[in-house]
mmCIF file of C-alpha atoms in Angstrom:
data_model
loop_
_atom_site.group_PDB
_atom_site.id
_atom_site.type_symbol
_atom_site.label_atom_id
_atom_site.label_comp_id
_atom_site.label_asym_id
_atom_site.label_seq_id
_atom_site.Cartn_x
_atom_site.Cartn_y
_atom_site.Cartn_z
ATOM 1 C CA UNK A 1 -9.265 -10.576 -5.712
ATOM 2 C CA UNK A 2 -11.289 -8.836 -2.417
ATOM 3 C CA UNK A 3 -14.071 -7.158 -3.517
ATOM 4 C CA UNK A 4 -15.794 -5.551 -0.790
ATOM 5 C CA UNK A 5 -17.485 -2.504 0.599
ATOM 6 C CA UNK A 6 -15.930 0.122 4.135
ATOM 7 C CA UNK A 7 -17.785 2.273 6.075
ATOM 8 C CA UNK A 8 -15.931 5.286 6.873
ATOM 9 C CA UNK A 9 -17.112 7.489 9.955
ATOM 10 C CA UNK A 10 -15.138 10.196 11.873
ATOM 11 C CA UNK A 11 -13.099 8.598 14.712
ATOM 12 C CA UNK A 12 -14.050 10.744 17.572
ATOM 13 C CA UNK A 13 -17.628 11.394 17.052
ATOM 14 C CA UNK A 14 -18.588 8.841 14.485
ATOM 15 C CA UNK A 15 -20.275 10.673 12.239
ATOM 16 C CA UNK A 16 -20.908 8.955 8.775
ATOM 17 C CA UNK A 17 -18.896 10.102 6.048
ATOM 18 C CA UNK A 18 -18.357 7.808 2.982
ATOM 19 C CA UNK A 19 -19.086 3.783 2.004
ATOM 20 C CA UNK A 20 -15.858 3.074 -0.145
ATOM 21 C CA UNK A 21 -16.798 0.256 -2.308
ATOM 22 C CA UNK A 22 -13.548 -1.643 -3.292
ATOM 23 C CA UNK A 23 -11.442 -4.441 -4.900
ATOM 24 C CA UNK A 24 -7.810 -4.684 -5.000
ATOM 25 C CA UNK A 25 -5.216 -7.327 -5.923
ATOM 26 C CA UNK A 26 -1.994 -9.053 -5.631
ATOM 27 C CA UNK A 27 0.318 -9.540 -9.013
ATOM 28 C CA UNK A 28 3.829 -10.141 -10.077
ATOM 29 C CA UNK A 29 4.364 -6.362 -9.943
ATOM 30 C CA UNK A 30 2.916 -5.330 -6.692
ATOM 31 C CA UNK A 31 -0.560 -4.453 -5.558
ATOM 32 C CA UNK A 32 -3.409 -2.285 -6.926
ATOM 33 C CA UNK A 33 -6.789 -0.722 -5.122
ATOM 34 C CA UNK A 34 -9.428 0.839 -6.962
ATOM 35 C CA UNK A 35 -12.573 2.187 -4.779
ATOM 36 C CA UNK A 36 -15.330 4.627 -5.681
ATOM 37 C CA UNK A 37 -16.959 6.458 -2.377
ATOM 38 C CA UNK A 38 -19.974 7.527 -1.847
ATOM 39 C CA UNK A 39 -22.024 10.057 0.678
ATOM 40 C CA UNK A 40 -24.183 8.083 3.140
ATOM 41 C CA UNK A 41 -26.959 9.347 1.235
ATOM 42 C CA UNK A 42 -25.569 7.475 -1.778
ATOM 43 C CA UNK A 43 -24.709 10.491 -3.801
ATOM 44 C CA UNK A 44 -20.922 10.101 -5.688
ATOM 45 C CA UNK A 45 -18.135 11.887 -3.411
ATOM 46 C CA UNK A 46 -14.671 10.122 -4.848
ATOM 47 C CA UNK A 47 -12.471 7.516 -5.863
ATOM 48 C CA UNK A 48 -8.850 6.207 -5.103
ATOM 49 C CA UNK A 49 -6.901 4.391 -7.754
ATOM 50 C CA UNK A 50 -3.392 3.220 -5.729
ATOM 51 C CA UNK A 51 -0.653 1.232 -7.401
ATOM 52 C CA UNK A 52 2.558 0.159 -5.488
ATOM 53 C CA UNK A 53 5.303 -1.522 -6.517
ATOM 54 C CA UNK A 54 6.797 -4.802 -5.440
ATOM 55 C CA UNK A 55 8.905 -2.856 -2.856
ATOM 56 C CA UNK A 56 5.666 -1.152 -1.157
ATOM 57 C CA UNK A 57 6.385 1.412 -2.895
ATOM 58 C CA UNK A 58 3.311 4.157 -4.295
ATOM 59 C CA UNK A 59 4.215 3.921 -8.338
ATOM 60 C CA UNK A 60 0.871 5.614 -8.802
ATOM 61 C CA UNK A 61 -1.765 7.508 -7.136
ATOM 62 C CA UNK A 62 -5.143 8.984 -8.379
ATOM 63 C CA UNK A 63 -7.488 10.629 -6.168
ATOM 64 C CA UNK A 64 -10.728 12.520 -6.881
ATOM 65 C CA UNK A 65 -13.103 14.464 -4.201
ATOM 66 C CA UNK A 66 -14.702 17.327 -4.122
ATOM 67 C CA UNK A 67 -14.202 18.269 -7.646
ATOM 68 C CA UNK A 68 -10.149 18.164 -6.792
ATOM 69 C CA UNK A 69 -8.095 15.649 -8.574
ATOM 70 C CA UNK A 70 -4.712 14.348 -7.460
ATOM 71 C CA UNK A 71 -2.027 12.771 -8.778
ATOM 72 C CA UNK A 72 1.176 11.307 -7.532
ATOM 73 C CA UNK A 73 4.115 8.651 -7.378
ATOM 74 C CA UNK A 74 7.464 7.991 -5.593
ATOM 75 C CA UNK A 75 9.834 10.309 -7.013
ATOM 76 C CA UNK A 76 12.749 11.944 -5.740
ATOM 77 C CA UNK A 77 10.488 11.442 -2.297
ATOM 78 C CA UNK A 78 7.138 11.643 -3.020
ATOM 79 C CA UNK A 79 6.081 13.731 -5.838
ATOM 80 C CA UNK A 80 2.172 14.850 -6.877
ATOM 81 C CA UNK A 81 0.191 17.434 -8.782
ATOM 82 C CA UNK A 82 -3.131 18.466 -7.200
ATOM 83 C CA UNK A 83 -5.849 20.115 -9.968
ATOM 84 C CA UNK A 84 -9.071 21.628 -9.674
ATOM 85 C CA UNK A 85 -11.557 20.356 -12.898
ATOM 86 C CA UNK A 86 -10.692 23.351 -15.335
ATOM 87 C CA UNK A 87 -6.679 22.804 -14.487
ATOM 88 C CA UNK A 88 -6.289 26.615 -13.827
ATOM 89 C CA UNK A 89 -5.226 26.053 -9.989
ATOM 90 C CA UNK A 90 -3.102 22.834 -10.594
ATOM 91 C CA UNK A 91 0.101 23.303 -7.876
ATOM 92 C CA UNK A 92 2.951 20.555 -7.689
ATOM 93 C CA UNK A 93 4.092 19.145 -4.529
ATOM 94 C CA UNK A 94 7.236 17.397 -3.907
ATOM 95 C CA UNK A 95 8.171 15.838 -0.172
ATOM 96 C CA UNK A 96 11.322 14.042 0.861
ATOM 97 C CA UNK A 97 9.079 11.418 2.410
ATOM 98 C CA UNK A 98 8.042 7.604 1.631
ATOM 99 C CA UNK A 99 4.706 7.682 0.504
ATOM 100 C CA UNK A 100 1.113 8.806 0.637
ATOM 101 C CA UNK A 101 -1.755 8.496 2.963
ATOM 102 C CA UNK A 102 -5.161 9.386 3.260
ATOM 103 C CA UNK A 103 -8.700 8.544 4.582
ATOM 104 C CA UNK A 104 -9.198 5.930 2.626
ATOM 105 C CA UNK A 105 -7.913 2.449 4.105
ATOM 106 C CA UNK A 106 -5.732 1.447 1.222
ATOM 107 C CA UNK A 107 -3.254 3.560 2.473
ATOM 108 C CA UNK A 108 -2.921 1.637 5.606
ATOM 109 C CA UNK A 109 -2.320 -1.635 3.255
ATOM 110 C CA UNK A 110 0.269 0.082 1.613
ATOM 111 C CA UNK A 111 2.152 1.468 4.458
ATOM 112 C CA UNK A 112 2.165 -1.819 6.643
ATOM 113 C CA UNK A 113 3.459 -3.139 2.690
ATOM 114 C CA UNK A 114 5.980 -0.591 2.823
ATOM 115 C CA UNK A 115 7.439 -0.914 6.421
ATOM 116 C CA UNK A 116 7.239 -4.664 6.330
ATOM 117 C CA UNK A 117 7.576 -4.886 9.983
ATOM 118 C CA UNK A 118 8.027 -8.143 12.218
ATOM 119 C CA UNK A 119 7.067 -8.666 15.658
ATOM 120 C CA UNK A 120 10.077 -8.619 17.543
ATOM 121 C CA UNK A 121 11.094 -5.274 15.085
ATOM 122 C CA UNK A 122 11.435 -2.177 16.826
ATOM 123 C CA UNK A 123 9.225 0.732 16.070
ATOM 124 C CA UNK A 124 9.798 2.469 12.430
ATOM 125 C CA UNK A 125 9.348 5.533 12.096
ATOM 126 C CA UNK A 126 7.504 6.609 8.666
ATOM 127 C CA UNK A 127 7.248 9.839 7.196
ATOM 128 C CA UNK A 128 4.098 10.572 4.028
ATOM 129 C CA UNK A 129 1.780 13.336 2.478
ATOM 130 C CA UNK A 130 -1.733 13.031 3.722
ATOM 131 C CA UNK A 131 -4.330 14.444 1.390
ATOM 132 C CA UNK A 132 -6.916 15.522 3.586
ATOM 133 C CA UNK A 133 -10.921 15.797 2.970
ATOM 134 C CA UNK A 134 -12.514 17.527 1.753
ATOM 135 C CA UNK A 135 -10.179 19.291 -1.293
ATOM 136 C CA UNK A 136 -7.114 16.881 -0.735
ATOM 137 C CA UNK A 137 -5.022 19.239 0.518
ATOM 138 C CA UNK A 138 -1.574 17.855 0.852
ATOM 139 C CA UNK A 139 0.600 17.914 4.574
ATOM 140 C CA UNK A 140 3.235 15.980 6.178
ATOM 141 C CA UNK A 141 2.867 13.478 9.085
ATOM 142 C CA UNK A 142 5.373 11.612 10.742
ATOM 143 C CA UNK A 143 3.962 8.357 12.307
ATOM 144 C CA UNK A 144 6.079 5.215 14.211
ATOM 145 C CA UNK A 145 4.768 2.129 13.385
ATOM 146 C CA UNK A 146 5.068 -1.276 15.392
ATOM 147 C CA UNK A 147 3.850 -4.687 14.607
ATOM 148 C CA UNK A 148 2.631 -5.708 18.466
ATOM 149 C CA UNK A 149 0.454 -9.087 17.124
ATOM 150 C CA UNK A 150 -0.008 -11.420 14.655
ATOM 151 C CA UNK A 151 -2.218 -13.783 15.072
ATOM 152 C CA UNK A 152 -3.658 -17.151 12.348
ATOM 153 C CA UNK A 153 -7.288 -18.362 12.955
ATOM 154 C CA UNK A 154 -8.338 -21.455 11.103
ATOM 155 C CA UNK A 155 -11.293 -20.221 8.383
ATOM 156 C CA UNK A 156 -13.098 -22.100 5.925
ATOM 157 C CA UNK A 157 -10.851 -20.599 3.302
ATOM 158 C CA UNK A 158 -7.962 -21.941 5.611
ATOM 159 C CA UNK A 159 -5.637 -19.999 7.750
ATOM 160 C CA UNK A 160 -5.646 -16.318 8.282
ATOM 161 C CA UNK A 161 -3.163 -14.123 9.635
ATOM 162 C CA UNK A 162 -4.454 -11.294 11.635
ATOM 163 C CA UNK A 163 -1.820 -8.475 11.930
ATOM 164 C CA UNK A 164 -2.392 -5.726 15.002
ATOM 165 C CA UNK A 165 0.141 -2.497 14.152
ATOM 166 C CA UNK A 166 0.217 -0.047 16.525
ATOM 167 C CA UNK A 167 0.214 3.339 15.127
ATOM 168 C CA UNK A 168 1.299 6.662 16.951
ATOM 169 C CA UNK A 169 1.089 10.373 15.401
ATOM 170 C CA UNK A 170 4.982 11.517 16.126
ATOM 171 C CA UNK A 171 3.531 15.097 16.715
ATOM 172 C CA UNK A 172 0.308 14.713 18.856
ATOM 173 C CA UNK A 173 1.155 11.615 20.644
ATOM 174 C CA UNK A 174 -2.080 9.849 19.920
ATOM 175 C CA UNK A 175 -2.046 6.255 19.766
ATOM 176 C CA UNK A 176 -4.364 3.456 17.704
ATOM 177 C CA UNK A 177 -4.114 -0.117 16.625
ATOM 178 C CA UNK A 178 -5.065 -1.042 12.849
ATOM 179 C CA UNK A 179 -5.825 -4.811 12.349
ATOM 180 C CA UNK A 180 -5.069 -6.145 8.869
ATOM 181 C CA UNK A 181 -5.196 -9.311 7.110
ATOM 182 C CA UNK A 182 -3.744 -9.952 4.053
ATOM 183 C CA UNK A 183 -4.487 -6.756 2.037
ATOM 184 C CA UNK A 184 -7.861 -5.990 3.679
ATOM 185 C CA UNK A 185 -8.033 -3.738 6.891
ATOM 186 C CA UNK A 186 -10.136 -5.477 9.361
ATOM 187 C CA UNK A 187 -10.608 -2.947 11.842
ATOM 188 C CA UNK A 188 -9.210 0.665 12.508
ATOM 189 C CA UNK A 189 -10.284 4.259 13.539
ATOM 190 C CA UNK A 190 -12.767 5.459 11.378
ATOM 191 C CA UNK A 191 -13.071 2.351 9.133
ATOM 192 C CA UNK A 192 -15.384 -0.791 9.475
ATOM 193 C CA UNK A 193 -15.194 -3.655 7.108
ATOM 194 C CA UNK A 194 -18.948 -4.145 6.395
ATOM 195 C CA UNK A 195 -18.754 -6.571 3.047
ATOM 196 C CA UNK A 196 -16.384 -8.845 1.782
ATOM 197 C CA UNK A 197 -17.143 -10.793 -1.242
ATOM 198 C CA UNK A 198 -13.735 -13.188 -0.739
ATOM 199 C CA UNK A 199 -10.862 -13.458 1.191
ATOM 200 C CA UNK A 200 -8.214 -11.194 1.346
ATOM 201 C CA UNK A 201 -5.054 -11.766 -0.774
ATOM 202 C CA UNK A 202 -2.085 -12.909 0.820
ATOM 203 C CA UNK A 203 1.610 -10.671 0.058
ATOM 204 C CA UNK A 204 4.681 -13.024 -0.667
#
């Protein structure tokens, strides 16, 4: 089970803005990540609480920030309900899309889960709901995603496979690479890996 702690920053200035502090795991079922974030100061700011299915698919989402809460699962699309504290401004979303993502770097696990991509594989093109900081306010990207590496080092935990996935924003243009092993992102925009307590599972 990784256990470990991210350092999130914004990707074109790098400012500081969280530490996630995670563990997630592998079972029959799927996959589940639970994180709590905090400010660099070290005040609370959120949590994410993601549950896919064996399929890659998002069977349940919980996010908190910023005194918003929200909700959500794979349902006719992708459905959610977003909710301040007092539930007096709680809206419900629903998207023909095929998943969530978000700041937080489980949601690049689960969409690499998702698209289950090989190297010769063309680009896939993937459609989710982003909730984005601070009030998780929910819109609709359209990414391509391509599997351009994958690479197995010899560790003293034994082999691990290093996955490069080149990511591009259908609507901008803009290009990155996200490096992930196992269920543990080693390396993105806006994310460093800064603590891990064991190695990363490894999906069937």
């Amino acid at each position: 089970m990784p256990r470990g702690r991210y350092s999130l920053h914004d990707p074109h200035d790098h400012t500081p803005l969280a530490q996630e502090h995670f563990q997630c795991a592998t079972g029959p079922s799927g996959w589940r990540y639970v994180s709590r974030l905090t400010t660099p100061s070290g005040d609370h700011r959120g949590s994410v609480d993601l549950t896919l299915d064996d399929l890659g698919r998002p069977i349940r989402l919980e996010l908190h920030a910023a005194h918003w809460q929200v909700r959500g699962a794979a349902l006719d699309g992708v459905t959610w309900v977003r909710t301040d504290p007092t539930g007096t401004q709680a809206t419900e979303g629903n998207v023909r899309a095929h998943a969530f993502t978000g700041t937080s770097p489980a949601f690049l696990v689960a969409t690499a889960r998702l698209l289950r991509l090989t190297p010769s594989a063309a680009a896939t093109r993937v459609r989710l709901v982003a909730f984005t900081d601070p009030v998780l306010a929910p819109r609709t990207v359209d990414q391509s995603w391509a599997l351009v590496d994958s690479e197995t080092h010899t560790t003293d935990n034994g082999p691990l496979t290093v996955d490069a996935y080149q990511v591009t924003a259908l609507d901008t243009g803009e290009q990155h690479v996200v490096h992930l092993a196992g269920d543990v992102v080693l390396a993105a925009p806006g994310v460093e890996l800064e603590d891990l307590e064991s190695p990363p599972s490894v999906f069937s």
